[in-house]
Amino acid sequence: MGQSPDFTSINYDDVTFDAVDEATWRKQVEAETGMSVEDLAWKTMEQIDVKPLYTQADLAGLEHLGYYSGLPPFLRGPYETMYVTRPWTVRQYAGFSTAEESNAFYRRNLAAGQKGLSVAFDLATHRGYDSSHPRVVGDVGKAGVAIDSILDMKILFD
């Protein structure tokens, strides 16, 4: 293994880069990748186009850039500081067997510092079956908590 460079000794105020126009960048990308810039674009699973490079020109006409969070029309979110003043909640996706057993597990986790719950329901509950239905024999309480009634939910969150 080679030695890691010491970046603490670099004076970044002395580092300069020449401005490059888009045509120069495109030529270099095509030379290095053998692909056109258009071929390097891709789509997310939600079919959102992702370009290999975004520039100032991509910001033109984006209306939401003139708005602030916490103010109408709330395009940047409902809170002024958004989540800066709200710590992340630590949650474990969990649930197993009965509402009573899952409740005891949640209480232990909350006592140990967990800040929220993320309930894992069993397959029967996900599919809308009562635990006694013959179609879900063997699935009840296996990969999550079995919930059959409002009473089970009350017990789960008591």
Short mmCIF file of C-alpha atoms in Angstrom, two decimals:
data_model
loop_
_atom_site.label_atom_id
_atom_site.label_comp_id
_atom_site.label_asym_id
_atom_site.label_seq_id
_atom_site.Cartn_x
_atom_site.Cartn_y
_atom_site.Cartn_z
CA MET A 1 0.00 0.00 0.00
CA GLY A 2 1.20 3.47 -0.83
CA GLN A 3 1.50 6.32 1.58
CA SER A 4 -1.54 8.58 1.90
CA PRO A 5 -0.99 12.17 0.76
CA ASP A 6 -0.91 14.89 3.43
CA PHE A 7 -3.62 17.32 2.36
CA THR A 8 -3.13 19.45 5.48
CA SER A 9 0.00 20.99 3.97
CA ILE A 10 -1.70 22.26 0.81
CA ASN A 11 -2.55 25.95 0.67
CA TYR A 12 -5.83 25.85 -1.20
CA ASP A 13 -5.82 29.63 -1.65
CA ASP A 14 -2.97 29.15 -4.13
CA VAL A 15 -4.79 26.50 -6.17
CA THR A 16 -6.39 27.85 -9.34
CA PHE A 17 -8.21 26.27 -12.22
CA ASP A 18 -8.79 27.62 -15.67
CA ALA A 19 -12.40 28.12 -16.69
CA VAL A 20 -13.49 25.59 -19.30
CA ASP A 21 -16.40 25.99 -21.67
CA GLU A 22 -18.98 23.25 -22.22
CA ALA A 23 -17.70 22.36 -25.69
CA THR A 24 -14.21 21.66 -24.31
CA TRP A 25 -15.68 19.59 -21.50
CA ARG A 26 -17.82 17.58 -23.93
CA LYS A 27 -14.78 16.79 -26.13
CA GLN A 28 -12.78 15.63 -23.13
CA VAL A 29 -15.63 13.47 -21.81
CA GLU A 30 -16.11 11.83 -25.20
CA ALA A 31 -12.35 11.25 -25.58
CA GLU A 32 -12.03 9.69 -22.12
CA THR A 33 -15.22 7.60 -22.11
CA GLY A 34 -15.79 6.87 -25.77
CA MET A 35 -19.41 7.90 -25.22
CA SER A 36 -21.36 11.03 -25.99
CA VAL A 37 -22.58 13.18 -23.12
CA GLU A 38 -26.15 12.25 -24.09
CA ASP A 39 -25.28 8.54 -23.82
CA LEU A 40 -23.95 9.11 -20.30
CA ALA A 41 -27.34 10.39 -19.12
CA TRP A 42 -29.50 7.88 -17.27
CA LYS A 43 -32.91 7.54 -15.60
CA THR A 44 -33.71 6.79 -11.99
CA MET A 45 -36.22 4.06 -11.13
CA GLU A 46 -38.80 6.86 -11.00
CA GLN A 47 -37.95 7.78 -14.62
CA ILE A 48 -36.25 11.05 -13.65
CA ASP A 49 -33.55 12.06 -16.14
CA VAL A 50 -30.07 12.49 -14.64
CA LYS A 51 -27.48 14.30 -16.70
CA PRO A 52 -23.73 13.72 -16.25
CA LEU A 53 -23.22 17.45 -15.58
CA TYR A 54 -25.43 20.26 -14.34
CA THR A 55 -24.59 23.92 -14.89
CA GLN A 56 -26.01 27.31 -13.98
CA ALA A 57 -28.16 27.12 -17.11
CA ASP A 58 -30.10 24.21 -15.56
CA LEU A 59 -31.30 26.53 -12.79
CA ALA A 60 -32.99 28.98 -15.17
CA GLY A 61 -36.75 28.99 -14.72
CA LEU A 62 -36.79 26.94 -11.51
CA GLU A 63 -39.50 28.80 -9.63
CA HIS A 64 -38.89 27.18 -6.24
CA LEU A 65 -35.43 28.75 -5.91
CA GLY A 66 -37.12 32.04 -4.99
CA TYR A 67 -39.01 30.55 -2.06
CA TYR A 68 -37.98 29.79 1.51
CA SER A 69 -38.85 26.93 3.82
CA GLY A 70 -41.60 27.54 6.34
CA LEU A 71 -43.34 30.18 4.22
CA PRO A 72 -46.13 29.88 1.64
CA PRO A 73 -46.32 28.16 -0.79
CA PHE A 74 -44.15 25.74 1.28
CA LEU A 75 -42.26 24.38 -1.75
CA ARG A 76 -39.13 23.99 0.37
CA GLY A 77 -40.89 22.40 3.32
CA PRO A 78 -43.17 23.29 6.24
CA TYR A 79 -40.58 24.35 8.83
CA GLU A 80 -38.34 27.43 8.74
CA THR A 81 -35.24 25.48 9.74
CA MET A 82 -36.58 22.22 8.37
CA TYR A 83 -34.93 19.45 10.37
CA VAL A 84 -31.79 21.25 11.54
CA THR A 85 -33.25 21.64 15.03
CA ARG A 86 -34.89 18.20 15.01
CA PRO A 87 -32.50 15.35 15.70
CA TRP A 88 -32.77 12.18 13.71
CA THR A 89 -34.83 9.51 15.37
CA VAL A 90 -33.17 6.17 15.90
CA ARG A 91 -35.63 3.47 14.89
CA GLN A 92 -35.28 -0.25 14.56
CA TYR A 93 -37.72 -1.93 12.18
CA ALA A 94 -39.02 -4.63 14.47
CA GLY A 95 -42.01 -6.68 15.47
CA PHE A 96 -42.45 -10.36 16.17
CA SER A 97 -44.90 -12.88 17.56
CA THR A 98 -47.62 -11.20 19.62
CA ALA A 99 -48.53 -7.61 20.41
CA GLU A 100 -47.47 -8.22 24.04
CA GLU A 101 -44.02 -9.52 23.10
CA SER A 102 -43.44 -6.73 20.58
CA ASN A 103 -44.58 -4.13 23.13
CA ALA A 104 -42.04 -5.46 25.65
CA PHE A 105 -39.32 -5.32 22.97
CA TYR A 106 -40.24 -1.73 22.03
CA ARG A 107 -40.25 -0.65 25.68
CA ARG A 108 -36.74 -2.09 26.21
CA ASN A 109 -35.47 -0.28 23.11
CA LEU A 110 -37.09 3.02 24.09
CA ALA A 111 -35.56 2.73 27.57
CA ALA A 112 -32.17 2.17 25.92
CA GLY A 113 -32.44 5.38 23.87
CA GLN A 114 -34.44 4.53 20.77
CA LYS A 115 -36.49 7.60 19.79
CA GLY A 116 -39.27 6.16 17.65
CA LEU A 117 -40.96 2.98 16.48
CA SER A 118 -41.07 1.35 13.10
CA VAL A 119 -43.43 -1.60 13.33
CA ALA A 120 -42.87 -4.76 11.31
CA PHE A 121 -46.17 -6.55 10.73
CA ASP A 122 -46.36 -10.24 9.88
CA LEU A 123 -47.39 -11.46 6.42
CA ALA A 124 -50.92 -12.32 7.53
CA THR A 125 -51.48 -8.76 8.79
CA HIS A 126 -49.99 -7.27 5.63
CA ARG A 127 -52.33 -9.36 3.53
CA GLY A 128 -55.37 -8.47 5.67
CA TYR A 129 -56.00 -11.92 7.09
CA ASP A 130 -56.99 -12.78 10.62
CA SER A 131 -54.40 -14.99 12.31
CA SER A 132 -56.91 -17.86 12.46
CA HIS A 133 -57.49 -17.94 8.69
CA PRO A 134 -56.34 -21.27 7.17
CA ARG A 135 -54.61 -19.48 4.30
CA VAL A 136 -51.95 -17.97 6.59
CA VAL A 137 -51.11 -20.96 8.77
CA GLY A 138 -47.36 -20.85 9.37
CA ASP A 139 -47.03 -17.12 8.58
CA VAL A 140 -48.55 -15.72 11.77
CA GLY A 141 -46.05 -13.84 13.92
CA LYS A 142 -43.05 -15.12 11.94
CA ALA A 143 -41.58 -12.06 10.25
CA GLY A 144 -43.40 -9.43 12.25
CA VAL A 145 -46.12 -8.90 14.81
CA ALA A 146 -49.59 -10.39 14.29
CA ILE A 147 -52.38 -7.81 14.58
CA ASP A 148 -55.99 -8.96 14.40
CA SER A 149 -57.93 -6.21 16.15
CA ILE A 150 -57.88 -2.70 17.52
CA LEU A 151 -57.21 -4.30 20.91
CA ASP A 152 -53.95 -5.74 19.52
CA MET A 153 -52.94 -2.23 18.39
CA LYS A 154 -53.78 -0.84 21.84
CA ILE A 155 -51.60 -3.53 23.46
CA LEU A 156 -48.82 -2.94 20.93
CA PHE A 157 -48.57 0.77 21.74
CA ASP A 158 -49.48 0.69 25.44
#
